[in-house]
Tab-separated table of C-alpha atoms in Angstrom:
chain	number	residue	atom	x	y	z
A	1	UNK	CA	0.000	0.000	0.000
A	2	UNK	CA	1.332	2.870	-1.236
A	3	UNK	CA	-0.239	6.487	-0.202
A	4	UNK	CA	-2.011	5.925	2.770
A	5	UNK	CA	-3.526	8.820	4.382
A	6	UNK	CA	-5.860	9.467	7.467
A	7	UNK	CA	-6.311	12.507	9.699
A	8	UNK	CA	-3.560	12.783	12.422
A	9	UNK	CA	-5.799	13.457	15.224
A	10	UNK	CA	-9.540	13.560	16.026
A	11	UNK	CA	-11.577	14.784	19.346
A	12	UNK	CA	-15.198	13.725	20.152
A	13	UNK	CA	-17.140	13.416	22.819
A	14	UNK	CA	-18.206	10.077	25.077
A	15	UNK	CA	-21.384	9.029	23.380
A	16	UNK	CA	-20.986	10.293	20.015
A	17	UNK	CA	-20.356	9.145	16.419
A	18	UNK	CA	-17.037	9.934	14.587
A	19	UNK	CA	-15.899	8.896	11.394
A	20	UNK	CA	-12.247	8.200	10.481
A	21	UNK	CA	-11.101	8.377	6.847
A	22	UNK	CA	-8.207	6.684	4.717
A	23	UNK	CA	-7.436	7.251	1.321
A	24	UNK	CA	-5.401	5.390	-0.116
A	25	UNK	CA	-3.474	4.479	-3.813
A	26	UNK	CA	-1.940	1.354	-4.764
A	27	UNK	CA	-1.798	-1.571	-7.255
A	28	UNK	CA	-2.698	-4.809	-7.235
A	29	UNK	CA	-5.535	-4.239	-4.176
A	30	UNK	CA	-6.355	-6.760	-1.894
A	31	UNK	CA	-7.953	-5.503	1.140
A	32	UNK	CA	-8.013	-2.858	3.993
A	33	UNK	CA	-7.936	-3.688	7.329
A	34	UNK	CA	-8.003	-0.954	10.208
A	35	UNK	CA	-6.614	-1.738	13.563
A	36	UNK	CA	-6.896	-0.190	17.321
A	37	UNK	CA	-3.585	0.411	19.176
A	38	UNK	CA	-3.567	1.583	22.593
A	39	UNK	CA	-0.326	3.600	23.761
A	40	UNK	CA	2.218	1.325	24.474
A	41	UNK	CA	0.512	-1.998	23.215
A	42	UNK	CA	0.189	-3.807	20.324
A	43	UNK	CA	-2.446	-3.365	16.990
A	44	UNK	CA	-5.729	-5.000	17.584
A	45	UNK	CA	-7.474	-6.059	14.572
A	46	UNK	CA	-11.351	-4.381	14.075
A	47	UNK	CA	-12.318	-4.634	10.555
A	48	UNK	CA	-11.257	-6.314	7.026
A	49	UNK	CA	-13.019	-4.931	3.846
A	50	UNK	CA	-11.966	-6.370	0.376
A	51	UNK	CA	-15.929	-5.820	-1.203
A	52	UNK	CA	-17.327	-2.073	-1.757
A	53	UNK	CA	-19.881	-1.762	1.086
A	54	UNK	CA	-20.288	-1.096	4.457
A	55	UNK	CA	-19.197	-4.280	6.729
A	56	UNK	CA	-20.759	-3.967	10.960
A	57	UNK	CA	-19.725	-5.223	14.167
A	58	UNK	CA	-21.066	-3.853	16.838
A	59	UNK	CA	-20.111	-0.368	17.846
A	60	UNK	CA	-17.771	-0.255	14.934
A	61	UNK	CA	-18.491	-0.195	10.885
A	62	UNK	CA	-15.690	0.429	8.240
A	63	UNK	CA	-16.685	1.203	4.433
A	64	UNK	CA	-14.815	0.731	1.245
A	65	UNK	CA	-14.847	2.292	-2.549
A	66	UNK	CA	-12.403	0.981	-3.960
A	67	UNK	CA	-13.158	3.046	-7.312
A	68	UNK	CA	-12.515	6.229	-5.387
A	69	UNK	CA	-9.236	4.109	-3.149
A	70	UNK	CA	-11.229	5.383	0.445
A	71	UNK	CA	-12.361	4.038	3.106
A	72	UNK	CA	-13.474	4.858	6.425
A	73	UNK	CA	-14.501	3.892	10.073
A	74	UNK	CA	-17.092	4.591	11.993
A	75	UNK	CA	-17.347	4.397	15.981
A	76	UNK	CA	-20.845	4.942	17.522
A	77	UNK	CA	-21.366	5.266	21.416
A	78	UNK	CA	-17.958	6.621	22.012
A	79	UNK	CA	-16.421	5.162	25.165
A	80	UNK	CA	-13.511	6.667	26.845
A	81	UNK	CA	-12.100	3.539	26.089
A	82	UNK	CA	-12.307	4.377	22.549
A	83	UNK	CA	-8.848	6.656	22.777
A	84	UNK	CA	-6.535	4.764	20.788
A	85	UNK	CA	-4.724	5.527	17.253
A	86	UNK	CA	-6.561	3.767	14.983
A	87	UNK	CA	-4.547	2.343	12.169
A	88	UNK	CA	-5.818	1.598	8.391
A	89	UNK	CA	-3.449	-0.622	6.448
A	90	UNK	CA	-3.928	-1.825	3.052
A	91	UNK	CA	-2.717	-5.499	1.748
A	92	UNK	CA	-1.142	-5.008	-1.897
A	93	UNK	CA	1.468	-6.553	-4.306
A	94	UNK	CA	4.638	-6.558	-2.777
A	95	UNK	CA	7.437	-5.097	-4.850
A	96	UNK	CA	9.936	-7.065	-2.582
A	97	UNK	CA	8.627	-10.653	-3.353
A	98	UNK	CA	7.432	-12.353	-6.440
A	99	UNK	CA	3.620	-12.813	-6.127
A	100	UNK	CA	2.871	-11.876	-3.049
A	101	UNK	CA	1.045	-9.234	-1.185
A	102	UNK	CA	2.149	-7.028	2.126
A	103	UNK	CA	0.188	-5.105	4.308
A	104	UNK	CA	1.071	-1.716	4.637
A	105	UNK	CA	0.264	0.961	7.559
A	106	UNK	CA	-1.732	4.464	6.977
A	107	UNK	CA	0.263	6.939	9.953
A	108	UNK	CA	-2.309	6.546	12.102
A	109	UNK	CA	-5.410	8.768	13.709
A	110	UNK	CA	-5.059	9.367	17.263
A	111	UNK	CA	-8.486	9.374	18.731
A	112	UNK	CA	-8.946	11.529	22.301
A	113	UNK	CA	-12.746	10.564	23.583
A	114	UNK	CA	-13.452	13.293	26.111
A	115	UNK	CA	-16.702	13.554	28.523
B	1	UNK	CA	-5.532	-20.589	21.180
B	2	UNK	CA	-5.461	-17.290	19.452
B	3	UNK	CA	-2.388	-15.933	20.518
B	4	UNK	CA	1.167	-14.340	18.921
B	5	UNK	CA	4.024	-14.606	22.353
B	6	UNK	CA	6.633	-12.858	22.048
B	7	UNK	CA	9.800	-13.103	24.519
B	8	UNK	CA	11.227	-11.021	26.062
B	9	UNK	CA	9.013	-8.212	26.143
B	10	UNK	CA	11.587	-5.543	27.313
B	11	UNK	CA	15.212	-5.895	26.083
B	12	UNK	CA	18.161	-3.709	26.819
B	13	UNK	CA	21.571	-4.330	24.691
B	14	UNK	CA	24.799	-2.294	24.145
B	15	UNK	CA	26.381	-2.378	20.612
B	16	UNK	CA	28.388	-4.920	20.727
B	17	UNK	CA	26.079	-7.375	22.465
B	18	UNK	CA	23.885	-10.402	20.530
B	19	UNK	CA	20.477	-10.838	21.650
B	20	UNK	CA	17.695	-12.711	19.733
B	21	UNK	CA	13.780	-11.918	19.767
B	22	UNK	CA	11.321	-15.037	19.580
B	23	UNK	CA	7.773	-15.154	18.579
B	24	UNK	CA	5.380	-18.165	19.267
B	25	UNK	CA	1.990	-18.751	17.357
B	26	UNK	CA	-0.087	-22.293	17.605
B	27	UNK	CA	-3.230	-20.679	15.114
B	28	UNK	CA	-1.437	-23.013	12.664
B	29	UNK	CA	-0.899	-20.271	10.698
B	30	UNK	CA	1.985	-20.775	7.815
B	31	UNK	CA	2.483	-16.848	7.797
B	32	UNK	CA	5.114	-15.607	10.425
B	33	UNK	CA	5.918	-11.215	10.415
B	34	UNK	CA	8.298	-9.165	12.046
B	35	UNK	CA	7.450	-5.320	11.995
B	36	UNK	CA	9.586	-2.570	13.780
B	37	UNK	CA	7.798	0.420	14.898
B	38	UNK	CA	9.184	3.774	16.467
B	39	UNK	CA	7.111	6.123	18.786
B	40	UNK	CA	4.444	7.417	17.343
B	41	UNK	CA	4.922	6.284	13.779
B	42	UNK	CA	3.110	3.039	12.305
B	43	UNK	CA	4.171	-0.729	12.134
B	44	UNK	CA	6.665	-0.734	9.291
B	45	UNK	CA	7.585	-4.435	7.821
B	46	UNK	CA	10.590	-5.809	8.041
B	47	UNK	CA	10.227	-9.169	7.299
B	48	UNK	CA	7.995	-12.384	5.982
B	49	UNK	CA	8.167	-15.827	5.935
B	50	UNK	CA	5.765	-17.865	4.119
B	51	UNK	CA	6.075	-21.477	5.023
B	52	UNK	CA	9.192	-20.936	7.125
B	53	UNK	CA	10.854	-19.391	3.878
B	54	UNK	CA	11.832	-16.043	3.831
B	55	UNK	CA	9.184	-14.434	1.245
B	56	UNK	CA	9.788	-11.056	1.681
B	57	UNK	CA	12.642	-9.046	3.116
B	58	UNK	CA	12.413	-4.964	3.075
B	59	UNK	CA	15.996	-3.638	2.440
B	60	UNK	CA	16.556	-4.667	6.597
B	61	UNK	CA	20.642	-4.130	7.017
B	62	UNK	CA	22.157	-7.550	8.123
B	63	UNK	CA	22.679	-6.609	11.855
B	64	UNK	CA	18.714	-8.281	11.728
B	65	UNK	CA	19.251	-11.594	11.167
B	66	UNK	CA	15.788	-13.446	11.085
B	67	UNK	CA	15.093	-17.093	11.456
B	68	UNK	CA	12.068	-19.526	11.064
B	69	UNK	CA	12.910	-22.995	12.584
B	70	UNK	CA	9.571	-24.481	12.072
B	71	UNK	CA	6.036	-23.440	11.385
B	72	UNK	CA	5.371	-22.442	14.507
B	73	UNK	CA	8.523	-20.032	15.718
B	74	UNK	CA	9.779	-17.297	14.660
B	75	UNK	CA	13.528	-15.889	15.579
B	76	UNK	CA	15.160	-11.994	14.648
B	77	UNK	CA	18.858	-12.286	15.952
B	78	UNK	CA	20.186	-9.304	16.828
B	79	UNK	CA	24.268	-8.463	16.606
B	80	UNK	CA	25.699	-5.129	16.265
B	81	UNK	CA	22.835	-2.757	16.450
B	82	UNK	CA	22.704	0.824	16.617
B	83	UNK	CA	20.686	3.268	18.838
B	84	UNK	CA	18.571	4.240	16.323
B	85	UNK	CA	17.499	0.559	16.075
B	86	UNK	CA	16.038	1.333	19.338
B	87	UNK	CA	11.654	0.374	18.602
B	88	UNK	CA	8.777	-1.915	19.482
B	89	UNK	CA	9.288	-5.243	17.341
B	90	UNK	CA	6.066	-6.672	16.570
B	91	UNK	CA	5.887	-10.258	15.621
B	92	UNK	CA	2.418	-11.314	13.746
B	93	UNK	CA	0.757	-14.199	12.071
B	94	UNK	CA	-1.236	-14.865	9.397
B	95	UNK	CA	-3.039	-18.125	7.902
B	96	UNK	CA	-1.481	-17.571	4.676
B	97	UNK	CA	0.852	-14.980	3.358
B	98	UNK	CA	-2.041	-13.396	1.280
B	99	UNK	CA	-5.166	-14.457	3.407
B	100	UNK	CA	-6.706	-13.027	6.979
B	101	UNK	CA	-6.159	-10.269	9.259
B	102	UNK	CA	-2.433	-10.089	10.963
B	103	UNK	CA	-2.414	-10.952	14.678
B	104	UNK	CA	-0.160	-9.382	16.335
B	105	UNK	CA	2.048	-10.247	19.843
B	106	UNK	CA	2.694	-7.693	22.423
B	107	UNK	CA	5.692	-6.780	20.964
B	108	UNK	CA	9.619	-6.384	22.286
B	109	UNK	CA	10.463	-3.257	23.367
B	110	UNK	CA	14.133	-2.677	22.578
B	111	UNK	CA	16.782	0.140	24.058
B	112	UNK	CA	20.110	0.328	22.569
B	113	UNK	CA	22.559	1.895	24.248
Protein backbone atom coordinates (compact mmCIF):
# COMPACT_ATOMS: atom_id res chain seq x y z
CA UNK A 1 0.00 0.00 0.00
CA UNK A 2 1.33 2.87 -1.24
CA UNK A 3 -0.24 6.49 -0.20
CA UNK A 4 -2.01 5.92 2.77
CA UNK A 5 -3.53 8.82 4.38
CA UNK A 6 -5.86 9.47 7.47
CA UNK A 7 -6.31 12.51 9.70
CA UNK A 8 -3.56 12.78 12.42
CA UNK A 9 -5.80 13.46 15.22
CA UNK A 10 -9.54 13.56 16.03
CA UNK A 11 -11.58 14.78 19.35
CA UNK A 12 -15.20 13.73 20.15
CA UNK A 13 -17.14 13.42 22.82
CA UNK A 14 -18.21 10.08 25.08
CA UNK A 15 -21.38 9.03 23.38
CA UNK A 16 -20.99 10.29 20.01
CA UNK A 17 -20.36 9.14 16.42
CA UNK A 18 -17.04 9.93 14.59
CA UNK A 19 -15.90 8.90 11.39
CA UNK A 20 -12.25 8.20 10.48
CA UNK A 21 -11.10 8.38 6.85
CA UNK A 22 -8.21 6.68 4.72
CA UNK A 23 -7.44 7.25 1.32
CA UNK A 24 -5.40 5.39 -0.12
CA UNK A 25 -3.47 4.48 -3.81
CA UNK A 26 -1.94 1.35 -4.76
CA UNK A 27 -1.80 -1.57 -7.25
CA UNK A 28 -2.70 -4.81 -7.24
CA UNK A 29 -5.53 -4.24 -4.18
CA UNK A 30 -6.36 -6.76 -1.89
CA UNK A 31 -7.95 -5.50 1.14
CA UNK A 32 -8.01 -2.86 3.99
CA UNK A 33 -7.94 -3.69 7.33
CA UNK A 34 -8.00 -0.95 10.21
CA UNK A 35 -6.61 -1.74 13.56
CA UNK A 36 -6.90 -0.19 17.32
CA UNK A 37 -3.59 0.41 19.18
CA UNK A 38 -3.57 1.58 22.59
CA UNK A 39 -0.33 3.60 23.76
CA UNK A 40 2.22 1.32 24.47
CA UNK A 41 0.51 -2.00 23.22
CA UNK A 42 0.19 -3.81 20.32
CA UNK A 43 -2.45 -3.36 16.99
CA UNK A 44 -5.73 -5.00 17.58
CA UNK A 45 -7.47 -6.06 14.57
CA UNK A 46 -11.35 -4.38 14.08
CA UNK A 47 -12.32 -4.63 10.55
CA UNK A 48 -11.26 -6.31 7.03
CA UNK A 49 -13.02 -4.93 3.85
CA UNK A 50 -11.97 -6.37 0.38
CA UNK A 51 -15.93 -5.82 -1.20
CA UNK A 52 -17.33 -2.07 -1.76
CA UNK A 53 -19.88 -1.76 1.09
CA UNK A 54 -20.29 -1.10 4.46
CA UNK A 55 -19.20 -4.28 6.73
CA UNK A 56 -20.76 -3.97 10.96
CA UNK A 57 -19.72 -5.22 14.17
CA UNK A 58 -21.07 -3.85 16.84
CA UNK A 59 -20.11 -0.37 17.85
CA UNK A 60 -17.77 -0.25 14.93
CA UNK A 61 -18.49 -0.20 10.88
CA UNK A 62 -15.69 0.43 8.24
CA UNK A 63 -16.69 1.20 4.43
CA UNK A 64 -14.81 0.73 1.24
CA UNK A 65 -14.85 2.29 -2.55
CA UNK A 66 -12.40 0.98 -3.96
CA UNK A 67 -13.16 3.05 -7.31
CA UNK A 68 -12.52 6.23 -5.39
CA UNK A 69 -9.24 4.11 -3.15
CA UNK A 70 -11.23 5.38 0.44
CA UNK A 71 -12.36 4.04 3.11
CA UNK A 72 -13.47 4.86 6.43
CA UNK A 73 -14.50 3.89 10.07
CA UNK A 74 -17.09 4.59 11.99
CA UNK A 75 -17.35 4.40 15.98
CA UNK A 76 -20.84 4.94 17.52
CA UNK A 77 -21.37 5.27 21.42
CA UNK A 78 -17.96 6.62 22.01
CA UNK A 79 -16.42 5.16 25.16
CA UNK A 80 -13.51 6.67 26.85
CA UNK A 81 -12.10 3.54 26.09
CA UNK A 82 -12.31 4.38 22.55
CA UNK A 83 -8.85 6.66 22.78
CA UNK A 84 -6.53 4.76 20.79
CA UNK A 85 -4.72 5.53 17.25
CA UNK A 86 -6.56 3.77 14.98
CA UNK A 87 -4.55 2.34 12.17
CA UNK A 88 -5.82 1.60 8.39
CA UNK A 89 -3.45 -0.62 6.45
CA UNK A 90 -3.93 -1.83 3.05
CA UNK A 91 -2.72 -5.50 1.75
CA UNK A 92 -1.14 -5.01 -1.90
CA UNK A 93 1.47 -6.55 -4.31
CA UNK A 94 4.64 -6.56 -2.78
CA UNK A 95 7.44 -5.10 -4.85
CA UNK A 96 9.94 -7.06 -2.58
CA UNK A 97 8.63 -10.65 -3.35
CA UNK A 98 7.43 -12.35 -6.44
CA UNK A 99 3.62 -12.81 -6.13
CA UNK A 100 2.87 -11.88 -3.05
CA UNK A 101 1.05 -9.23 -1.18
CA UNK A 102 2.15 -7.03 2.13
CA UNK A 103 0.19 -5.11 4.31
CA UNK A 104 1.07 -1.72 4.64
CA UNK A 105 0.26 0.96 7.56
CA UNK A 106 -1.73 4.46 6.98
CA UNK A 107 0.26 6.94 9.95
CA UNK A 108 -2.31 6.55 12.10
CA UNK A 109 -5.41 8.77 13.71
CA UNK A 110 -5.06 9.37 17.26
CA UNK A 111 -8.49 9.37 18.73
CA UNK A 112 -8.95 11.53 22.30
CA UNK A 113 -12.75 10.56 23.58
CA UNK A 114 -13.45 13.29 26.11
CA UNK A 115 -16.70 13.55 28.52
CA UNK B 1 -5.53 -20.59 21.18
CA UNK B 2 -5.46 -17.29 19.45
CA UNK B 3 -2.39 -15.93 20.52
CA UNK B 4 1.17 -14.34 18.92
CA UNK B 5 4.02 -14.61 22.35
CA UNK B 6 6.63 -12.86 22.05
CA UNK B 7 9.80 -13.10 24.52
CA UNK B 8 11.23 -11.02 26.06
CA UNK B 9 9.01 -8.21 26.14
CA UNK B 10 11.59 -5.54 27.31
CA UNK B 11 15.21 -5.90 26.08
CA UNK B 12 18.16 -3.71 26.82
CA UNK B 13 21.57 -4.33 24.69
CA UNK B 14 24.80 -2.29 24.15
CA UNK B 15 26.38 -2.38 20.61
CA UNK B 16 28.39 -4.92 20.73
CA UNK B 17 26.08 -7.37 22.47
CA UNK B 18 23.88 -10.40 20.53
CA UNK B 19 20.48 -10.84 21.65
CA UNK B 20 17.69 -12.71 19.73
CA UNK B 21 13.78 -11.92 19.77
CA UNK B 22 11.32 -15.04 19.58
CA UNK B 23 7.77 -15.15 18.58
CA UNK B 24 5.38 -18.17 19.27
CA UNK B 25 1.99 -18.75 17.36
CA UNK B 26 -0.09 -22.29 17.61
CA UNK B 27 -3.23 -20.68 15.11
CA UNK B 28 -1.44 -23.01 12.66
CA UNK B 29 -0.90 -20.27 10.70
CA UNK B 30 1.99 -20.78 7.81
CA UNK B 31 2.48 -16.85 7.80
CA UNK B 32 5.11 -15.61 10.43
CA UNK B 33 5.92 -11.21 10.42
CA UNK B 34 8.30 -9.16 12.05
CA UNK B 35 7.45 -5.32 11.99
CA UNK B 36 9.59 -2.57 13.78
CA UNK B 37 7.80 0.42 14.90
CA UNK B 38 9.18 3.77 16.47
CA UNK B 39 7.11 6.12 18.79
CA UNK B 40 4.44 7.42 17.34
CA UNK B 41 4.92 6.28 13.78
CA UNK B 42 3.11 3.04 12.31
CA UNK B 43 4.17 -0.73 12.13
CA UNK B 44 6.67 -0.73 9.29
CA UNK B 45 7.59 -4.44 7.82
CA UNK B 46 10.59 -5.81 8.04
CA UNK B 47 10.23 -9.17 7.30
CA UNK B 48 8.00 -12.38 5.98
CA UNK B 49 8.17 -15.83 5.93
CA UNK B 50 5.77 -17.87 4.12
CA UNK B 51 6.08 -21.48 5.02
CA UNK B 52 9.19 -20.94 7.13
CA UNK B 53 10.85 -19.39 3.88
CA UNK B 54 11.83 -16.04 3.83
CA UNK B 55 9.18 -14.43 1.24
CA UNK B 56 9.79 -11.06 1.68
CA UNK B 57 12.64 -9.05 3.12
CA UNK B 58 12.41 -4.96 3.08
CA UNK B 59 16.00 -3.64 2.44
CA UNK B 60 16.56 -4.67 6.60
CA UNK B 61 20.64 -4.13 7.02
CA UNK B 62 22.16 -7.55 8.12
CA UNK B 63 22.68 -6.61 11.85
CA UNK B 64 18.71 -8.28 11.73
CA UNK B 65 19.25 -11.59 11.17
CA UNK B 66 15.79 -13.45 11.09
CA UNK B 67 15.09 -17.09 11.46
CA UNK B 68 12.07 -19.53 11.06
CA UNK B 69 12.91 -22.99 12.58
CA UNK B 70 9.57 -24.48 12.07
CA UNK B 71 6.04 -23.44 11.39
CA UNK B 72 5.37 -22.44 14.51
CA UNK B 73 8.52 -20.03 15.72
CA UNK B 74 9.78 -17.30 14.66
CA UNK B 75 13.53 -15.89 15.58
CA UNK B 76 15.16 -11.99 14.65
CA UNK B 77 18.86 -12.29 15.95
CA UNK B 78 20.19 -9.30 16.83
CA UNK B 79 24.27 -8.46 16.61
CA UNK B 80 25.70 -5.13 16.26
CA UNK B 81 22.84 -2.76 16.45
CA UNK B 82 22.70 0.82 16.62
CA UNK B 83 20.69 3.27 18.84
CA UNK B 84 18.57 4.24 16.32
CA UNK B 85 17.50 0.56 16.08
CA UNK B 86 16.04 1.33 19.34
CA UNK B 87 11.65 0.37 18.60
CA UNK B 88 8.78 -1.92 19.48
CA UNK B 89 9.29 -5.24 17.34
CA UNK B 90 6.07 -6.67 16.57
CA UNK B 91 5.89 -10.26 15.62
CA UNK B 92 2.42 -11.31 13.75
CA UNK B 93 0.76 -14.20 12.07
CA UNK B 94 -1.24 -14.87 9.40
CA UNK B 95 -3.04 -18.12 7.90
CA UNK B 96 -1.48 -17.57 4.68
CA UNK B 97 0.85 -14.98 3.36
CA UNK B 98 -2.04 -13.40 1.28
CA UNK B 99 -5.17 -14.46 3.41
CA UNK B 100 -6.71 -13.03 6.98
CA UNK B 101 -6.16 -10.27 9.26
CA UNK B 102 -2.43 -10.09 10.96
CA UNK B 103 -2.41 -10.95 14.68
CA UNK B 104 -0.16 -9.38 16.34
CA UNK B 105 2.05 -10.25 19.84
CA UNK B 106 2.69 -7.69 22.42
CA UNK B 107 5.69 -6.78 20.96
CA UNK B 108 9.62 -6.38 22.29
CA UNK B 109 10.46 -3.26 23.37
CA UNK B 110 14.13 -2.68 22.58
CA UNK B 111 16.78 0.14 24.06
CA UNK B 112 20.11 0.33 22.57
CA UNK B 113 22.56 1.90 24.25
Amino acid sequence: GQNIDQPTEMTATEGAIVQINCTYQTSGFNGLFWYQQHAGEAPTFLSYNVLDGLEEKGRFSSFLSRSKGYSYLLLKELQMKDSASYLCAVRDRSSSGAGSYQLTFGKGTKLSVIP
Amino acid sequence: DTEVTQTPKHLVMGMTNKKSLKCEQHMGHRAMYWYKQKAKKPPELMFVYSYEKLSINESVPSRFSPECPNSSLLNLHLHALQPEDSALYLCASTPGQNTGELFFGEGSRLTVL
